[in-house]
Every structure is written in structure tokens, then in C-alpha cells.
Amino acid sequence: MTQSFTPEDVYLERVVSGLDVSAKNQVVCSVKGADREKDEYFSCLWLLSAMGEEPRQLTWGSSLDSGPRWSPDASQIAYLSNRNQGSSQVYLLPCNGGEPRQLTSLARGASDTRWSPTGDRLLVIGDVTVDPNQRQEGCVRDDGAKARAPDPDSPKLCWRLPYKLNGTGYILDTRSHLFVVDVNDGQTTQITSGDYEVRSAAWSPDGKKICISRTREKPNEYHCTDIWVLDVENDNVRRAERMSFDQANSSSPSWSPDGRWIVFTGSLNSGDPKCRLWLVDLETKEVKGLGSESLEVVPGDLCWTRSGDSVGFIQAREGVQSATLISVPEGQCKVIAKGNRHLDSLALGDGFVYTAEDPTSPQEVYYKAIGGEQEQKISSFNAWWNERDKLAVMYRSFCAPDGDGGTEDIDGWVLQLQGGIERKRKTKGPLLVDFHGGPASYVDLRFSAHSYWQILACAGWTILSANTVGSCSYGRKFSDRLRGKWGELDLPQHLAIVKQLQIEGVVGDSIAVSGTSYGGFMAAYSIGKCEWISAAVVCAPVGNIESHFGTSDGGYYSDTYSIDAKKIEFHQLAYRLSPTFLMDNVRTPTLFIQGMEDERCPKSQTEELYVKLAWAGKVKTEMVLYPGADHSFSASGRPSHRVDALQRICEWLEVV
């Protein structure tokens, strides 16, 4: 006997990350869960096998263990843990048994690790304390391993952009830099310093060089990143050479096994979230695109095959995520694993290892041999889904207006209780239109991102989430058409899809809307344009484009790119498009949900919408603020807050 999904399922979900494959084809990963009593998260390391062996838990307890990396000889695993109740440090776990050994004692903790080819050293990225009162000069220091964290109550000088970051807050008293750590004795040497951040790093195959992704030091370009190569001798940088110049955002550099190439992801414009692959020829220093310009890459590690002739990555195409191989330097792509689902967290050995999930199947780990036909599920971390009511999802195309007098096909996910379509044609139940974020994104299929989908589907709802114009993964032209036309092109497409579902007899007249971030913008915009919408849930929205430009951590570059206008036109477009100027038209009961520490779409965006709606007094409205919660709290915030938000969303929509 199965049961419905509930908000309490937040405590049952397990989220897999940090997949890594050893030279012996063993798979290690980190698995995160929520602790109900402590109201916090824990994560443990697990060993998985593609050879039919049972999964084995490697670490235990209430700490956060993450980022596992196999040593080159597969004898031990380096990982990050806060098991000593402080910041995350690097630990080494022997694979032949024994307790983990703490390797580092960095004053501000560690955030990433990479083994040297010889296995005697680790590259470690960690935070270091700097003095913002000295501006750039205050960033040139090499005592990051020992310097204490800044006083959180000290005055915060803001002398350049960006000065804050969602999930962190004020950032000008901290930089992330690169350390080399001796595996035997833990001796730690800081090898980079300055007014920039090291975002990722990788050793060359001979261990003599390191490629890094780092931010710039030029005014108003501090948010941009480039690829650099460091010549290292005796753990000292003798020479640093910038490799990428045309790309505004460059990340995830990965060295080919023969040392000839570096592949990385990047985009040409700083506000553009759509990234493609780029290739550095280290013999000629030439940087060129790898593969088609329309190829879109999901952020994450780029994994070379052991033969060194191809790179594995997660590709985003037409709203789904697939595991793909691309040949180097030819740029020919071959999709290895696909389907109407999202693959993620890729690792590569003798085969592909990845996670996959969709609205009816939970996240698990899968293995597929290179050249093989069948994939193999090698984990069952979310077996509790087998005890829930069965759901059915369709990923289909709808005919919608293209904004230029014609029509075009738009893909959308339609989720219901299994057998729901036949029942709906008799009862014509309610429909929830859930707008995705971005706008240059696409529908997120993670259970953690919107668990209310499954909960509401079990209660008789139909859930629609569509990749309307402006969505990425459909080519640049499709995405760029929405620049400067937020809501004006994509809302008519959503309405056309709703009308089509009504004509087909799948849903009735009761329509609710919801969304987060740009999805929150769309939910607020839609109720300002459509009085007939029955209920709305607006989460962490862009409410006023002009004030979002000045209050968001990245609004000054992301909004200017998305709106695509000169300064004087920007003001006019912000007024025309912003939902805050539509609140007098709203006749829809609206619930606002907002994290109080959100720096991406700050709470002032929600407050502006809520206050206008509440002051008008024409319709029921409430706002819920979650202390300590940032922009991602609905998927990764305090467990009790997530449960509370899910309960409030479902209760609010019960009026439909």
C-alpha cells in the first residue's frame, strides 16, 4: 500500500554529489540527508560498485563529509569534513581500513582538493583573510593558513563591485586562494595571493604546472574569470601566464593526459549564463571553441577519457541533460546516456558514472560502460520513493505564439498522479503553472527544488512547467529573443499551453501560478496581467528590475545583459516590465515566500510587492520571511524551513 508525498519527505531525501572514479574503477560519492532533531544536514561518503557489490558506507556521524577524491594509486581518499565542529578541513581516509586522518588546519577552512600526479601533494583551495581598509594592497598576504576570520561586527567598507555574494554576505574581507599541502606531514604552503579569487585548479600531468580559473582585478570586471597557467617549482609560483582573453567567464579547466590541451567552459559575455566548451592548445597558446557554438554545458567537472582523445561532460539540450563525449581537437559529439531526465555529477573511468532523476524517479547513481548499450543503477539511496503513490509525467510539445505573428513548438513537463488524465477529463481538476528561474535556464527537475510538485500531484493537481522562449538549451537565438521582453513573450506562450490543456479536457478553470527567482517574477507579472488566476505563490522574485540592479549581488551585470538596453532605455524597460507597477491590477490571493539573507533577489524585492498588495487591500495576501535563509533555501535551506514552506504552499493553494 503506497502513500502520498508529504512535506516531511524532506527528511527522507538523500542527495548525491561529488562522484569520483578510482584507477581501479571504484566509485566514491557524498550522500547528504537532513537531521530532523538537529534541524541541519549531514553527509557521509559511500563506496559504490559497477560489479554488483553492495554499496558500503565509509564515513559516519553528523558531520558534513564532501568532495571525495581518489589518490592516483587508489590507496586513499582525500575529502572535506567539518567533523571537529569547525570549518571544513582536508582528511585522508585509507582504503584498507582505519580512521580518517586530519591533514589540514587552515584557519578559514578548505573548499576543494586535487591530487598531484605523484600522489604526494594536494592542491587545496581555501579562504584567506584580507584587510578591506587597505583595498588592493590589503589582499597581498601569504599568511592565509593561519590568519583568523575577520570580526563579523566590524564596519564593512565597500570599495568595489561585487561587495557581497548570496549565501555568504559581505565578501571584501575574504579571498579564496590556492595552497599546496604535503600528504605525509600536512605542511601547507600558500602559493597565490592578491585581489582575486581562485575558483578551481588542476595539476598538469607532469606535476610541474597548475591551471586555475581566477577572477580579474580590473574595476567592474571582478566578477569575470579567466584561465591562467602557473609554473611551479618547490611549491612556489615562478611564472603566471593568462591563457583566456575573449571569454568573460571561464571555469572548470581540465588538463589532457598528454599535457597538450586544457579544456574549459566559458561564455563571451559576463551576464550570459550559457556556457560552451573551449580548448587551449598549449603548444601554440591558441584558444578556440570546441564543438558547435550552440553546444551548452552544465557546470561541473570536465572528465578526460583515459586515452586522452575525448572529454566527458553533461550537455543541456532541449530541456534535458545528457552525458556526452566530445573528441579533441575535432569537436565531434557523441551522446552516451540520455532520456527525458536530468543527468548530473559526472565521473569517468572505464565507463560513465552519473546521477539521474526526473519528476517520477528520484536521484540515484548509474553506470554505463563506454560503448555499452545498457546502463546499470548502482545505488538505492532514495528507495523510500517506492512507498509513494505512482506519478506519471509527459514531456511534450505545445503550439504557442512566437511573438512575431506566427507560432512555434514549446516543450513542457506535465506531471500528474498515475492515471490522472482519465480522471481529470471527468473532474477537470486544478492546474499549477510553475515558472522556471533564469530566465536563461530551463525547468529544474530536482525533487529538492520543488517538492510541492509531487505533493500536489498526489492531491489531484496537474503540474505544468514549460521551457518557453528565453529558456536556454534550445540555442542562442531562442534564448536571446527574451532579452528586454521579460514576461511579454513568455507569458502568452504559457497561457496558450494552459488553453490547450483545457481544450484537451486535462484541466478545468482553476489555475494557480508559482515560481522562484525569475519564476517569481513571472508569477507576480502574470497575476498583474490576468485577474482570473485563482491563487499565486511568489518566491524570492525580481519585483522591481531597477532596484534589483542595485541591490542584487549580481544585478549590475546580469540584469544589464538580460534587459539588453542602454542606460536611458534600461529605466524605461524596468518601469514597463517590473511586476511592482502592476500590483494595483492584482485580484489573486497571493502568498510571498522569501529568505531574509537572500542577496540574489533581496527581501526588499518581495517586500515591495507585498506592501503594495497589502496596502491596496483588494485581495488576501501574506508574506513569510525565513531568518538566515538565502536564495537557495527552498532546495538547501534549514530543513524545518523547507518543510514549513511546503506546508504553507500547499495550504495556500487549497483555496483553489
XYZ file of C-alpha atoms in Angstrom:
656
model
C 0.000 0.000 0.000
C 1.524 3.320 -1.084
C 1.002 6.756 0.437
C 1.074 10.334 -0.820
C 4.166 12.520 -0.841
C 4.241 14.914 2.115
C 6.383 17.894 3.229
C 8.018 15.592 5.775
C 9.680 13.715 2.908
C 12.365 16.401 3.071
C 13.829 14.347 5.924
C 13.923 11.185 3.811
C 15.531 12.531 0.657
C 19.195 11.733 0.020
C 21.183 13.934 -2.378
C 24.276 12.539 -4.100
C 27.234 14.713 -5.132
C 30.992 14.531 -5.639
C 31.224 11.368 -7.726
C 34.806 10.220 -8.340
C 36.188 7.079 -10.014
C 39.498 5.488 -8.995
C 42.170 3.976 -11.223
C 40.650 0.627 -10.203
C 37.136 1.758 -11.254
C 35.808 2.098 -7.721
C 33.214 4.828 -7.244
C 33.056 7.110 -4.235
C 30.434 9.774 -3.576
C 28.994 12.011 -0.888
C 25.378 11.480 0.236
C 23.557 14.261 2.109
C 20.482 13.962 4.307
C 18.527 16.084 6.794
C 18.605 15.515 10.562
C 15.138 16.227 11.971
C 16.226 16.633 15.605
C 19.203 18.883 14.949
C 17.462 20.712 12.104
C 20.597 20.575 9.981
C 22.268 18.452 7.334
C 24.798 15.649 7.470
C 26.659 13.913 4.669
C 28.675 10.714 4.516
C 30.949 9.051 1.982
C 29.840 5.863 0.232
C 31.678 3.330 -1.910
C 29.736 2.056 -4.933
C 30.484 -0.709 -7.404
C 29.592 -1.386 -11.023
C 30.467 -5.058 -10.470
C 27.379 -5.964 -8.446
C 28.884 -5.477 -4.988
C 26.735 -3.919 -2.282
C 27.266 -0.200 -1.585
C 29.373 0.397 1.518
C 29.264 3.394 3.822
C 32.744 4.770 4.510
C 32.154 7.609 6.981
C 29.586 8.050 9.720
C 28.245 10.664 12.083
C 26.597 14.074 11.916
C 29.388 15.960 10.130
C 29.374 17.179 6.541
C 31.741 14.954 4.536
C 32.027 16.022 0.897
C 34.232 16.378 -2.183
C 35.907 12.926 -2.131
C 38.952 12.475 -4.408
C 40.785 9.213 -5.015
C 44.572 9.228 -4.771
C 46.333 8.244 -8.035
C 47.118 4.750 -6.672
C 43.574 4.345 -5.225
C 45.011 3.676 -1.755
C 43.273 6.581 -0.009
C 40.590 9.219 -0.405
C 41.019 12.917 0.295
C 37.813 14.657 1.319
C 36.457 17.678 3.182
C 34.831 17.420 6.591
C 33.770 19.633 9.484
C 33.813 16.660 11.866
C 35.737 18.643 14.502
C 32.898 21.173 14.776
C 34.742 23.886 12.885
C 35.385 24.842 9.300
C 35.868 22.128 6.686
C 39.365 20.631 6.627
C 41.025 18.042 4.409
C 41.003 14.463 5.707
C 42.615 11.335 4.331
C 40.769 8.020 4.511
C 42.846 4.844 3.954
C 41.051 2.315 1.768
C 42.453 -0.732 3.562
C 40.728 0.165 6.809
C 41.428 2.618 9.596
C 40.238 6.006 10.788
C 40.369 9.208 8.739
C 43.375 11.422 9.410
C 43.020 15.199 9.506
C 45.587 16.660 7.122
C 44.996 20.426 7.209
C 44.293 23.016 9.887
C 43.592 26.014 7.713
C 42.328 28.964 9.743
C 39.416 29.565 7.351
C 38.923 26.013 6.125
C 39.126 24.336 2.707
C 36.659 24.193 -0.192
C 38.243 21.927 -2.833
C 41.104 19.448 -3.274
C 43.060 17.913 -6.174
C 45.769 15.248 -6.019
C 49.152 15.748 -7.645
C 50.008 13.110 -10.285
C 52.560 11.533 -7.918
C 50.114 11.421 -5.013
C 52.438 13.155 -2.543
C 50.742 16.566 -2.542
C 47.297 18.103 -2.727
C 46.087 21.333 -4.239
C 43.654 22.912 -1.790
C 41.502 25.999 -2.278
C 40.742 27.836 0.944
C 39.571 31.212 2.216
C 42.098 33.749 3.478
C 41.519 36.914 5.499
C 42.387 40.269 3.912
C 42.095 43.890 5.044
C 39.484 45.805 3.029
C 40.583 49.115 4.567
C 43.816 48.788 2.579
C 41.919 47.996 -0.626
C 44.014 46.024 -3.099
C 47.178 46.294 -1.027
C 45.413 44.566 1.867
C 44.960 41.439 -0.268
C 48.660 40.767 -0.804
C 49.465 38.447 2.101
C 50.644 34.868 2.355
C 49.565 34.002 5.910
C 46.182 32.641 4.855
C 46.781 29.299 6.550
C 46.914 30.994 9.961
C 45.100 34.346 9.724
C 41.898 34.357 11.754
C 38.495 35.119 10.329
C 37.534 38.819 10.321
C 35.330 40.255 13.045
C 31.728 39.863 11.821
C 30.729 43.005 13.722
C 33.390 45.274 12.250
C 32.413 48.068 9.801
C 32.135 46.835 6.222
C 33.942 49.013 3.697
C 32.611 48.641 0.156
C 35.215 49.902 -2.296
C 34.471 47.851 -5.423
C 31.918 45.520 -7.034
C 30.863 42.917 -6.161
C 30.983 43.503 -2.418
C 28.538 40.764 -1.427
C 27.502 37.286 -2.514
C 24.382 35.213 -1.964
C 24.993 32.564 0.691
C 27.983 34.466 2.062
C 27.094 38.133 2.530
C 29.925 40.685 2.671
C 32.990 39.354 0.832
C 35.630 42.115 0.700
C 37.397 40.879 3.863
C 37.997 37.434 2.325
C 39.605 35.937 -0.779
C 39.922 32.299 -1.843
C 43.457 31.218 -2.710
C 45.499 28.174 -3.551
C 47.575 26.052 -1.159
C 49.862 23.086 -1.689
C 49.703 20.517 1.104
C 52.225 17.743 1.755
C 50.294 14.489 2.156
C 52.775 12.994 4.623
C 53.158 15.747 7.213
C 50.416 18.253 6.307
C 52.874 21.093 5.663
C 50.850 23.818 3.970
C 52.146 26.493 1.593
C 50.033 29.313 0.176
C 51.061 29.826 -3.461
C 48.685 32.560 -4.665
C 47.732 35.921 -3.167
C 46.241 39.172 -4.363
C 42.929 40.868 -5.007
C 41.364 37.944 -6.844
C 39.699 34.606 -6.148
C 40.880 31.178 -7.242
C 37.728 29.291 -8.243
C 39.175 25.965 -9.467
C 42.560 24.342 -10.125
C 44.148 21.269 -11.710
C 47.672 19.843 -11.979
C 49.421 19.235 -15.267
C 50.183 15.540 -15.895
C 53.878 16.053 -15.071
C 53.082 17.980 -11.862
C 55.164 20.993 -12.908
C 52.290 23.344 -13.731
C 48.851 24.195 -12.439
C 45.934 25.621 -14.393
C 43.462 27.735 -12.482
C 40.276 29.682 -13.007
C 40.531 33.039 -11.229
C 38.699 36.354 -11.079
C 40.028 39.565 -12.568
C 41.495 42.591 -10.765
C 40.138 45.247 -13.131
C 37.411 47.664 -11.901
C 33.886 46.470 -12.734
C 35.293 43.159 -14.000
C 35.953 41.469 -10.664
C 33.048 39.106 -11.366
C 34.718 37.868 -14.573
C 37.044 34.845 -14.605
C 39.967 33.731 -16.756
C 42.179 30.671 -17.182
C 45.804 31.012 -16.046
C 48.724 28.586 -16.065
C 51.186 28.664 -13.145
C 54.727 27.323 -13.437
C 55.500 25.785 -10.050
C 58.846 24.783 -8.580
C 59.320 23.660 -4.948
C 55.756 24.776 -4.213
C 56.468 28.317 -5.416
C 54.956 30.021 -8.449
C 57.809 31.098 -10.722
C 55.629 32.386 -13.552
C 51.925 33.008 -14.179
C 50.500 33.267 -17.689
C 46.953 34.212 -18.636
C 45.545 31.878 -21.304
C 41.973 33.091 -21.975
C 41.136 36.659 -23.046
C 37.936 36.771 -25.099
C 35.792 34.877 -22.605
C 34.197 36.868 -19.766
C 33.548 33.746 -17.703
C 35.982 30.822 -17.762
C 35.773 27.870 -15.391
C 36.458 24.162 -14.746
C 39.847 23.883 -16.504
C 40.967 20.300 -17.088
C 44.336 19.141 -18.427
C 44.599 16.412 -21.064
C 46.561 13.285 -20.017
C 49.357 14.115 -22.502
C 49.643 17.734 -21.345
C 48.858 19.173 -24.791
C 45.416 20.631 -24.125
C 43.367 22.413 -21.497
C 39.607 22.281 -21.923
C 37.333 24.674 -20.022
C 33.809 26.102 -20.071
C 33.012 29.742 -20.649
C 30.875 32.455 -22.193
C 31.788 35.633 -24.058
C 29.517 37.983 -22.086
C 29.715 38.399 -18.317
C 25.951 38.302 -17.760
C 25.419 35.299 -20.030
C 24.859 32.048 -18.080
C 25.028 29.874 -21.208
C 28.460 28.246 -21.401
C 30.146 26.273 -24.177
C 33.441 24.368 -24.369
C 36.777 25.998 -25.188
C 40.142 24.430 -25.932
C 43.624 25.784 -25.200
C 46.440 24.463 -27.400
C 49.428 24.765 -25.073
C 51.892 24.471 -27.951
C 50.525 27.458 -29.877
C 48.677 29.233 -26.996
C 45.635 29.398 -29.291
C 42.183 29.301 -27.677
C 39.256 28.194 -29.808
C 35.745 26.889 -29.368
C 35.400 23.121 -29.043
C 32.345 21.746 -30.777
C 29.376 23.705 -32.045
C 28.747 27.245 -30.813
C 25.233 26.090 -29.846
C 26.609 23.372 -27.525
C 25.545 24.154 -23.943
C 27.422 22.706 -20.985
C 26.073 22.151 -17.462
C 28.517 23.479 -14.826
C 30.714 20.726 -13.360
C 33.912 18.766 -13.862
C 35.141 18.034 -17.373
C 36.400 14.441 -17.462
C 39.031 13.195 -19.918
C 38.919 9.638 -21.130
C 41.970 7.630 -20.108
C 43.048 7.505 -23.753
C 43.067 11.303 -23.778
C 41.212 11.671 -27.071
C 37.839 12.800 -25.681
C 36.238 14.737 -22.840
C 33.069 13.766 -20.999
C 30.612 16.398 -19.800
C 26.943 16.975 -19.061
C 25.174 18.573 -22.006
C 21.974 20.599 -21.817
C 19.819 20.188 -24.904
C 16.118 20.921 -25.353
C 15.417 20.907 -21.639
C 17.134 17.634 -20.738
C 20.646 16.859 -19.507
C 22.703 14.081 -21.100
C 26.153 12.550 -20.676
C 28.201 13.354 -23.768
C 31.683 12.661 -25.133
C 33.409 15.193 -27.387
C 36.530 14.362 -29.360
C 39.641 16.547 -29.014
C 40.539 18.530 -31.019
C 37.924 17.629 -33.664
C 34.917 18.568 -31.539
C 32.675 15.699 -32.618
C 29.988 14.855 -30.040
C 28.517 11.506 -29.099
C 25.689 11.262 -26.565
C 26.363 8.352 -24.204
C 23.347 8.465 -21.886
C 20.170 10.476 -22.357
C 16.399 10.355 -21.844
C 13.685 12.692 -20.576
C 15.531 13.360 -17.332
C 18.447 15.295 -15.897
C 21.864 13.665 -15.572
C 24.437 15.329 -13.352
C 27.622 14.887 -11.282
C 29.587 13.086 -13.978
C 32.737 10.996 -13.391
C 34.639 8.916 -15.929
C 36.748 5.757 -15.652
C 36.314 2.710 -17.867
C 32.717 3.875 -18.072
C 30.452 6.792 -17.253
C 29.170 7.269 -13.716
C 26.452 9.871 -13.175
C 23.345 10.722 -11.216
C 19.926 10.936 -12.867
C 16.418 11.953 -11.835
C 13.097 13.101 -13.243
C 9.757 14.136 -11.698
C 8.692 10.482 -11.226
C 12.065 8.924 -10.317
C 14.381 10.001 -7.501
C 18.049 10.789 -7.850
C 20.265 7.698 -7.972
C 23.707 6.793 -9.321
C 24.089 4.977 -12.636
C 26.954 3.334 -14.525
C 27.290 2.843 -18.257
C 30.295 1.322 -19.972
C 31.819 3.277 -22.842
C 30.405 1.606 -25.915
C 27.825 -0.270 -23.836
C 24.104 -0.307 -24.547
C 22.570 -0.673 -21.091
C 23.028 1.473 -18.026
C 23.094 -0.001 -14.531
C 21.634 1.566 -11.394
C 24.257 1.150 -8.668
C 22.588 2.918 -5.733
C 19.264 2.890 -3.885
C 19.623 5.885 -1.603
C 16.036 7.011 -2.230
C 14.234 3.664 -2.118
C 11.520 5.292 0.029
C 10.025 6.576 -3.261
C 8.793 3.007 -3.844
C 6.347 3.556 -0.970
C 4.808 6.673 -2.514
C 1.896 6.962 -4.936
C 2.939 6.453 -8.534
C 3.148 9.564 -10.670
C 3.124 9.999 -14.433
C 4.964 12.671 -16.382
C 4.733 13.703 -20.025
C 7.386 15.775 -21.741
C 5.605 17.081 -24.794
C 5.383 19.939 -27.254
C 2.697 22.613 -27.364
C 1.848 25.120 -30.088
C 2.340 28.686 -28.857
C 2.630 32.192 -30.358
C 6.170 33.231 -31.264
C 5.558 36.948 -30.614
C 6.031 37.796 -34.301
C 2.673 36.789 -35.744
C 3.481 33.091 -36.080
C 3.641 30.023 -33.869
C 6.325 27.682 -32.600
C 6.609 24.460 -30.600
C 7.289 24.820 -26.878
C 8.315 21.903 -24.640
C 6.639 21.408 -21.280
C 6.558 18.908 -18.429
C 3.093 17.781 -17.311
C 3.009 15.883 -14.016
C 0.002 14.044 -12.566
C -0.957 11.143 -10.375
C -0.721 7.973 -12.432
C -3.998 7.537 -14.294
C -4.782 11.177 -13.640
C -5.542 12.185 -17.219
C -8.548 9.886 -17.428
C -9.834 11.123 -14.069
C -9.176 14.770 -14.975
C -11.277 14.502 -18.122
C -14.202 13.688 -15.855
C -13.481 16.107 -12.996
C -11.189 18.677 -14.670
C -9.065 19.355 -11.613
C -6.838 22.374 -10.861
C -3.630 23.245 -12.693
C -0.445 24.722 -11.197
C 1.725 26.612 -13.670
C 5.215 26.624 -12.169
C 7.536 29.087 -13.937
C 11.227 28.197 -14.028
C 14.037 30.548 -12.950
C 16.615 32.227 -15.100
C 15.233 33.390 -17.427
C 18.122 31.847 -19.383
C 17.642 28.481 -17.714
C 15.181 25.622 -18.107
C 12.881 23.526 -15.923
C 14.759 22.150 -12.906
C 13.780 18.515 -12.258
C 15.342 18.138 -8.801
C 12.910 16.911 -6.127
C 14.616 19.196 -3.619
C 13.952 22.273 -5.773
C 10.146 21.997 -5.727
C 8.863 19.032 -3.736
C 5.399 20.597 -3.861
C 5.074 19.188 -7.389
C 4.812 15.621 -6.125
C 2.739 16.597 -3.071
C 0.153 18.478 -5.145
C 0.043 15.812 -7.853
C -0.937 13.263 -5.198
C -3.723 15.654 -4.136
C -5.205 15.698 -7.641
C -3.378 18.615 -9.225
C -1.813 18.768 -12.666
C 1.591 20.472 -12.679
C 2.819 22.295 -15.783
C 6.338 23.660 -16.156
C 7.380 24.787 -19.633
C 10.563 25.876 -21.393
C 9.120 28.926 -23.076
C 11.053 31.465 -25.164
C 14.110 32.716 -23.277
C 14.973 29.270 -21.952
C 18.479 28.058 -22.623
C 19.400 24.632 -24.106
C 17.452 25.485 -27.301
C 20.102 27.590 -28.991
C 21.193 31.168 -28.529
C 18.595 32.717 -30.823
C 15.712 31.183 -28.849
C 17.187 32.340 -25.547
C 18.191 35.828 -26.647
C 14.731 36.666 -28.000
C 13.516 37.341 -24.444
C 16.203 39.930 -23.662
C 14.399 43.193 -22.926
C 11.000 41.472 -23.200
C 10.586 39.695 -19.862
C 7.023 38.459 -19.498
C 5.883 39.968 -22.778
C 6.846 36.964 -24.924
C 6.824 34.062 -22.461
C 3.534 34.740 -20.624
C 1.444 34.453 -23.845
C 3.143 31.119 -24.511
C 2.256 29.814 -21.052
C -1.330 30.974 -21.491
C -1.550 29.200 -24.852
C -0.372 25.958 -23.245
C -2.951 26.323 -20.462
C -5.663 26.848 -23.065
C -4.527 23.748 -24.957
C -4.700 21.599 -21.804
C -8.199 22.934 -21.123
C -9.327 22.135 -24.665
C -7.939 18.617 -24.290
C -10.026 18.229 -21.128
C -6.979 17.674 -18.906
C -7.634 20.653 -16.587
C -10.505 22.928 -15.698
C -10.824 26.646 -14.981
C -8.943 26.693 -11.649
C -5.427 27.895 -12.472
C -2.719 28.751 -9.927
C 0.798 30.037 -10.561
C 4.106 29.774 -8.700
C 7.804 30.316 -9.235
C 11.125 31.297 -7.692
C 13.620 33.973 -8.790
C 12.750 34.762 -12.425
C 9.929 32.271 -11.893
C 8.808 34.542 -9.026
C 8.955 37.490 -11.418
C 6.727 35.577 -13.828
C 4.247 34.576 -11.125
C 3.948 38.203 -9.995
C 3.823 39.502 -13.585
C 1.106 37.019 -14.546
C -1.251 37.985 -11.713
C -0.761 41.629 -12.678
C -1.919 40.786 -16.192
C -4.540 38.046 -15.581
C -7.241 38.713 -12.986
C -8.715 35.225 -13.444
C -5.762 33.350 -11.861
C -7.129 31.626 -8.747
C -4.057 31.675 -6.457
C -0.367 32.537 -6.572
C 2.807 31.673 -4.672
C 5.632 34.110 -5.373
C 9.066 33.037 -4.069
C 12.215 35.213 -3.961
C 11.192 37.226 -7.047
C 12.639 40.005 -9.118
C 9.907 42.511 -8.288
C 11.456 45.768 -9.450
C 14.115 45.399 -12.142
C 15.649 48.805 -11.486
C 16.113 48.339 -7.734
C 17.189 44.716 -8.306
C 20.037 46.103 -10.438
C 21.349 47.955 -7.379
C 20.544 45.533 -4.564
C 21.268 42.085 -6.024
C 24.773 40.626 -5.699
C 24.999 40.334 -9.485
C 22.267 42.610 -10.776
C 24.658 45.203 -12.164
C 25.912 42.763 -14.801
C 23.203 40.073 -15.086
C 20.254 42.474 -15.378
C 22.012 44.710 -17.899
C 22.699 41.648 -20.049
C 19.177 40.221 -19.711
C 17.433 43.523 -20.335
C 19.864 44.373 -23.169
C 19.390 48.136 -23.121
C 21.354 51.355 -22.844
C 21.105 53.305 -19.592
C 18.187 55.536 -20.520
C 16.312 52.653 -22.140
C 17.019 50.464 -19.122
C 14.985 52.795 -16.882
C 12.086 52.780 -19.338
C 12.142 48.996 -19.743
C 12.403 48.437 -15.988
C 9.253 50.502 -15.493
C 7.386 48.750 -18.310
C 8.260 45.193 -17.265
C 8.521 45.234 -13.458
C 5.666 43.491 -11.608
C 5.746 46.084 -8.812
C 3.976 48.543 -11.134
C 1.226 46.008 -11.833
C 0.162 45.337 -8.239
C -2.871 47.650 -8.444
C -4.325 45.230 -11.015
C -3.985 42.093 -8.874
C -7.143 40.243 -7.803
C -5.423 36.924 -6.998
C -4.818 35.687 -3.413
C -1.023 35.744 -3.208
C 1.485 34.172 -0.817
C 5.012 35.590 -0.792
C 7.918 33.452 0.440
C 11.374 34.915 0.979
C 14.729 34.154 2.614
C 15.827 37.061 4.798
C 19.517 36.710 3.843
C 18.867 36.394 0.106
C 21.442 38.515 -1.742
C 20.444 37.350 -5.236
C 16.842 38.579 -5.074
C 16.919 40.516 -1.788
C 13.914 40.570 0.512
C 13.229 44.191 -0.449
C 12.039 42.820 -3.810
C 9.362 40.735 -2.108
C 8.560 43.425 0.453
C 7.870 45.954 -2.301
C 5.337 43.637 -3.925
C 3.737 42.546 -0.661
C 3.382 46.043 0.791
C 1.725 47.378 -2.358
C -0.699 44.468 -2.456
C -1.456 44.573 1.274
C -1.875 48.367 1.309
C -4.319 48.233 -1.604
C -6.439 45.833 0.471
C -8.211 44.338 -2.529
C -7.165 40.726 -2.060
C -5.834 38.353 0.581
C -2.041 38.337 0.767
C 0.587 37.131 3.217
C 4.386 37.171 3.341
C 6.615 34.652 5.138
C 10.248 35.578 5.851
C 12.756 32.868 6.778
C 15.638 34.008 9.043
C 19.109 33.041 7.859
C 17.774 31.761 4.532
C 19.397 32.719 1.225
C 18.246 32.452 -2.382
C 18.602 28.654 -2.427
C 16.750 27.935 0.802
C 13.845 26.130 -0.865
C 16.271 23.417 -2.025
C 19.036 23.539 0.594
C 17.903 25.768 3.455
C 17.244 24.724 7.053
C 15.153 21.532 6.866
C 12.396 22.845 9.134
C 12.124 25.982 6.992
C 11.757 23.885 3.845
C 9.042 21.768 5.451
C 7.252 24.876 6.688
C 7.365 26.484 3.231
C 5.976 23.334 1.587
C 3.132 23.178 4.115
C 2.263 26.836 3.561
C 2.352 26.495 -0.227
C 0.017 23.513 -0.213
C -2.360 25.093 2.337
C -2.495 28.333 0.345
C -3.381 26.512 -2.840
C -6.160 24.537 -1.131
C -8.437 27.553 -1.714
C -8.391 26.866 -5.472
